[in-house]
PDB file of C-alpha atoms in Angstrom:
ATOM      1  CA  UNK A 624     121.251  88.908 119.278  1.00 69.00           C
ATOM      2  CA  UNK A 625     124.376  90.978 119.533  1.00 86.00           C
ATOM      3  CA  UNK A 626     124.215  92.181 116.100  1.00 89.00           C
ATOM      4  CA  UNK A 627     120.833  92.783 116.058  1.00 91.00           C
ATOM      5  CA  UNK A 628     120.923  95.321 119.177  1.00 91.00           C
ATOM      6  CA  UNK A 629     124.099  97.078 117.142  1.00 91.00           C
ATOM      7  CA  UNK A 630     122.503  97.359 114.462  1.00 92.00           C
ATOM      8  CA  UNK A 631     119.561  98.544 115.840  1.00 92.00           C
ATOM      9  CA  UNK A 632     121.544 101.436 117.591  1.00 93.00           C
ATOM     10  CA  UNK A 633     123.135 101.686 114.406  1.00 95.00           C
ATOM     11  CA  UNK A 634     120.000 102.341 112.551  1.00 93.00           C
ATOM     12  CA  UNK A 635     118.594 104.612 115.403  1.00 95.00           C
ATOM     13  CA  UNK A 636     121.485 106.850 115.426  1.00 95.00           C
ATOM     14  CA  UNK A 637     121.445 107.156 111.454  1.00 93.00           C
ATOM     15  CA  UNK A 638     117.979 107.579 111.003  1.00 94.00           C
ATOM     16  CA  UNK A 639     117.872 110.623 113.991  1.00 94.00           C
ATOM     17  CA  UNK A 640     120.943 112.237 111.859  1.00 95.00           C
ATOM     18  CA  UNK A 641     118.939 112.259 108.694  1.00 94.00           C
ATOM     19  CA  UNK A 642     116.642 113.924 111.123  1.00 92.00           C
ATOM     20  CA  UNK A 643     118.719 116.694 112.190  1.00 92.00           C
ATOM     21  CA  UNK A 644     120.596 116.795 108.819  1.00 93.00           C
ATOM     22  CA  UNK A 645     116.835 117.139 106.719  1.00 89.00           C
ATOM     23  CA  UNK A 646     115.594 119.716 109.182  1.00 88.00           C
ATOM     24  CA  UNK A 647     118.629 121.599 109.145  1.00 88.00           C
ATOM     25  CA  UNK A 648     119.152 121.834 105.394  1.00 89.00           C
ATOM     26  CA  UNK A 649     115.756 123.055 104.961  1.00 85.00           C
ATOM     27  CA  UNK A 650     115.901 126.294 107.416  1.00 86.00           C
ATOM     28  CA  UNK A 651     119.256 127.178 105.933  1.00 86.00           C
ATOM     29  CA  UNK A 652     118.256 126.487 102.157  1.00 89.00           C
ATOM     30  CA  UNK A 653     114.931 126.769 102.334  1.00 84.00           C
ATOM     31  CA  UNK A 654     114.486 130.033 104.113  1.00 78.00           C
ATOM     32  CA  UNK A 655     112.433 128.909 106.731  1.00 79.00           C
ATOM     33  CA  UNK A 656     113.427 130.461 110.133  1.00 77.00           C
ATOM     34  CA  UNK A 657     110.651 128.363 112.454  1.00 82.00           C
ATOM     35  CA  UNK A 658     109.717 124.870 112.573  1.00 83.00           C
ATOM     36  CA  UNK A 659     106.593 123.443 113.285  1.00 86.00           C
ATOM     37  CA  UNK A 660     108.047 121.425 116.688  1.00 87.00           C
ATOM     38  CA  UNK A 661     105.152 118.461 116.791  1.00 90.00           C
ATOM     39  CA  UNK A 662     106.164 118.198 112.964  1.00 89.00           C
ATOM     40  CA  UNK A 663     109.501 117.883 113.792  1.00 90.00           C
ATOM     41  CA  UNK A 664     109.173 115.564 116.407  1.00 92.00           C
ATOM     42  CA  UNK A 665     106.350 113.324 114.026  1.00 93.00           C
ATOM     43  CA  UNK A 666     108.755 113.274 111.108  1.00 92.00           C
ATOM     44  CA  UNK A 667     111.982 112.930 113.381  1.00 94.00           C
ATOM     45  CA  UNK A 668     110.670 109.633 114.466  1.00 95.00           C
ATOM     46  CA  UNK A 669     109.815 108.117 111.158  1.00 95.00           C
ATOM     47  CA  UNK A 670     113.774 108.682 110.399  1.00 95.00           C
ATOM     48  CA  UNK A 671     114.578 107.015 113.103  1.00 96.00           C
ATOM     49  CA  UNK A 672     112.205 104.007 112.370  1.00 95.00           C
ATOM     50  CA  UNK A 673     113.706 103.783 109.000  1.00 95.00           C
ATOM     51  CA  UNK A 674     117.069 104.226 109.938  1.00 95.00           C
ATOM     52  CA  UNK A 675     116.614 100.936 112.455  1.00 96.00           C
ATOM     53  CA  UNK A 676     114.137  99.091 109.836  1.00 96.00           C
ATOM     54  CA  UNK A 677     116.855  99.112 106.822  1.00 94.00           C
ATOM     55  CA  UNK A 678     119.425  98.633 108.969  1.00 95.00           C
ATOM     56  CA  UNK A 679     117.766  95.660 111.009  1.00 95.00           C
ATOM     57  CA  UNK A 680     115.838  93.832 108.562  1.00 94.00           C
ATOM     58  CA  UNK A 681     119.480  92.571 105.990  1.00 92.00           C
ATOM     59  CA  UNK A 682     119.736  89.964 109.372  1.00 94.00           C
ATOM     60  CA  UNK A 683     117.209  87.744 107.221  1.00 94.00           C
ATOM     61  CA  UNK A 684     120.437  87.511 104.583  1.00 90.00           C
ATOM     62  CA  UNK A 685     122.092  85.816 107.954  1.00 92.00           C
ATOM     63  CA  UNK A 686     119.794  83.079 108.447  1.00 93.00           C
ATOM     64  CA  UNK A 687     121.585  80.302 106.638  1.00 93.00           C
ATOM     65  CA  UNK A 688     118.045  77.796 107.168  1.00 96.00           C
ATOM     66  CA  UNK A 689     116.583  79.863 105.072  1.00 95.00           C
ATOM     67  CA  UNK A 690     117.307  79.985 101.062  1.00 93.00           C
ATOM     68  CA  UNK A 691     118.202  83.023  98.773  1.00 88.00           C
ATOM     69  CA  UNK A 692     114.593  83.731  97.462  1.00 90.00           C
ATOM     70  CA  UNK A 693     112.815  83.435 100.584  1.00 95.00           C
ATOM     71  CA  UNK A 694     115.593  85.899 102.447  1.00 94.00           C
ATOM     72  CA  UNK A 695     114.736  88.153  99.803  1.00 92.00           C
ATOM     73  CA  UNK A 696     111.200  88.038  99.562  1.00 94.00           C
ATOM     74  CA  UNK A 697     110.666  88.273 103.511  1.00 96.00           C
ATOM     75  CA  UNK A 698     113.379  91.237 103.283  1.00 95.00           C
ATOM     76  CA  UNK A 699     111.279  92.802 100.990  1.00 95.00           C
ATOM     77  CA  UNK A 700     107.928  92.375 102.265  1.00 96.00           C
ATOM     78  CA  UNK A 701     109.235  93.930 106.262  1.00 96.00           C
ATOM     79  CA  UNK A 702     110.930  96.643 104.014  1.00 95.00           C
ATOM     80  CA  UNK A 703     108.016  97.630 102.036  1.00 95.00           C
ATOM     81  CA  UNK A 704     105.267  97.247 104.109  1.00 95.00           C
ATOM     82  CA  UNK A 705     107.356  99.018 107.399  1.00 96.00           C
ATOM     83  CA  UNK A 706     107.800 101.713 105.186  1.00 95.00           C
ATOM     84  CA  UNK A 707     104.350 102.063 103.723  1.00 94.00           C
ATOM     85  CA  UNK A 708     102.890 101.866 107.226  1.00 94.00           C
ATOM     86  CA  UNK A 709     105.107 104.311 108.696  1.00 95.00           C
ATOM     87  CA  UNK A 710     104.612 106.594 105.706  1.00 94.00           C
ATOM     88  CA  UNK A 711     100.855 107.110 105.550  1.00 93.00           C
ATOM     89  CA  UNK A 712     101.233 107.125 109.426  1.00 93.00           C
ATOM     90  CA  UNK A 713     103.613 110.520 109.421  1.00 94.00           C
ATOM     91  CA  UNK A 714     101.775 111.789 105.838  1.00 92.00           C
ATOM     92  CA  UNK A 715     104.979 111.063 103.664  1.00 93.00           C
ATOM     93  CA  UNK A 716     102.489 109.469 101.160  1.00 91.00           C
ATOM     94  CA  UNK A 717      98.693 110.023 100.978  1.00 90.00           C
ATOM     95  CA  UNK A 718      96.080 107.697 100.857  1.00 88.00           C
ATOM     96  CA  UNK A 719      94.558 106.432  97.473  1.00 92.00           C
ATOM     97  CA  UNK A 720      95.308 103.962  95.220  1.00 93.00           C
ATOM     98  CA  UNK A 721      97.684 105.660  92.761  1.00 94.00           C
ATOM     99  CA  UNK A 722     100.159 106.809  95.061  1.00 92.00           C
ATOM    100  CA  UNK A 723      99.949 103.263  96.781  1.00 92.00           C
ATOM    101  CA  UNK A 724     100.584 102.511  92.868  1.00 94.00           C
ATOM    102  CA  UNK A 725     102.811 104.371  92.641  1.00 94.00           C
ATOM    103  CA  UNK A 726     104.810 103.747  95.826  1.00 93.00           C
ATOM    104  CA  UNK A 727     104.547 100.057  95.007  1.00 94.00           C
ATOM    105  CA  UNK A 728     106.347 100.385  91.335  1.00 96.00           C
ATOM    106  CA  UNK A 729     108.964 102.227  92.851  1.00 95.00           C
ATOM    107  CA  UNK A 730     109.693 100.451  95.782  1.00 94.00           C
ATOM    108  CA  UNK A 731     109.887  97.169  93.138  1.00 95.00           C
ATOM    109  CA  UNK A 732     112.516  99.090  90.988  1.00 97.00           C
ATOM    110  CA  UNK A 733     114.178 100.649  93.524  1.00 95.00           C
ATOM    111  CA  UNK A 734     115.093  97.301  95.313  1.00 93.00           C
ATOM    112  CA  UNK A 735     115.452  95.405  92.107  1.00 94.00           C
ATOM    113  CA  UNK A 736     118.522  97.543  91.024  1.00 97.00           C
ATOM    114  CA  UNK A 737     119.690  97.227  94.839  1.00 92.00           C
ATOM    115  CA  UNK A 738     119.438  93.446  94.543  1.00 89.00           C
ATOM    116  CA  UNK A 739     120.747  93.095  91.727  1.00 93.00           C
ATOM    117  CA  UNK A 740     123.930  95.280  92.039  1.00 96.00           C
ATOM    118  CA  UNK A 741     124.449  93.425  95.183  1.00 90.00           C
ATOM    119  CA  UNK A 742     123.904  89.875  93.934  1.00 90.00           C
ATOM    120  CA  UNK A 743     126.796  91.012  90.844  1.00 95.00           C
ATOM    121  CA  UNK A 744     129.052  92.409  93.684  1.00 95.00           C
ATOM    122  CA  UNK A 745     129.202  89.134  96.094  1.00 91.00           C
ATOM    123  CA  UNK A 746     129.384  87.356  93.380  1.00 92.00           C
ATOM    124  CA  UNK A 747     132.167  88.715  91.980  1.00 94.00           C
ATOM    125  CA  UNK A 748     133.573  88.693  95.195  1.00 94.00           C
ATOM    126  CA  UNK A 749     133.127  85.149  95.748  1.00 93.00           C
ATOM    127  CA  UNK A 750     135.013  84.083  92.646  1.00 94.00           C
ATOM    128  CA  UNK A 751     137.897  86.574  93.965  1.00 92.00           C
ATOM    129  CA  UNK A 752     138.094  84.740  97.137  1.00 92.00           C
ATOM    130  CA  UNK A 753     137.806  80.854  94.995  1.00 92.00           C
ATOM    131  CA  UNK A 754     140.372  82.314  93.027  1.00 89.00           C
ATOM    132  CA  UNK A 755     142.809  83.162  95.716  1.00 87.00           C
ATOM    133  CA  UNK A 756     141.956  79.678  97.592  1.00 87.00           C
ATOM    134  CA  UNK A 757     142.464  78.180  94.607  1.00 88.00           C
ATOM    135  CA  UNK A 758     146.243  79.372  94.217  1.00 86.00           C
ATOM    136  CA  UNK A 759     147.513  78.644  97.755  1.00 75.00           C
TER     137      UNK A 759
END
């Protein structure tokens, strides 16, 4: 419970500096002197929902009862589908079936490479640390 409420603050105070951080580079490069405030506030939000969904939803890796492929595929499913919903909510992506295609194919590459660089990385750390164990 105590890392799920830090990373939850965590994940809200990322996702409202991507906020602040998107807004702001688009007045200065972008040119644009006003901002639509109910915009802001609409699209402000959905950072904020990210930031806490990404950032909440790698506690399934923590759940030891539970093997490798089911962590992943119930990490991927709250991923996915949070994001979807939130995005058609806020207008990020319209409604139809390409870009829900499109979105989709994506989202599948997108987390595959993620996955995958990750699975490589702990388990080359893993054989570092059997390695070291192994000498003392």
């Amino acid at each position: 419970m105590n890392s799920f409420f830090f990373r939850s603050m965590i994940g809200i105070f990322f996702g409202a500096f991507i906020a602040v951080m998107t807004t702001s580079a688009l007045i200065y490069f972008g040119g644009q002197s006003e901002i639509d405030g109910l915009l802001f506030i609409k699209n402000a939000f959905g950072y904020i929902f990210c930031g806490w969904l990404f950032t909440v939803t790698p506690l399934y890796f923590k759940i030891r009862s539970l093997g490798l492929p089911m962590q992943t595929a119930l990490h991927f499913l709250t991923v996915t589908i949070g994001y979807l919903i939130i995005s058609l909510l806020i207008g990020w992506i319209r409604i139809d079936v390409k870009n829900f295609m499109i979105f989709l194919a994506i989202a599948i590459l997108f987390y595959a490479i993620a996955w995958i660089v990750s699975y490589l990385y702990f388990k080359n750390e893993s054989k570092k640390l059997n390695k070291d164990l192994r000498r003392h």
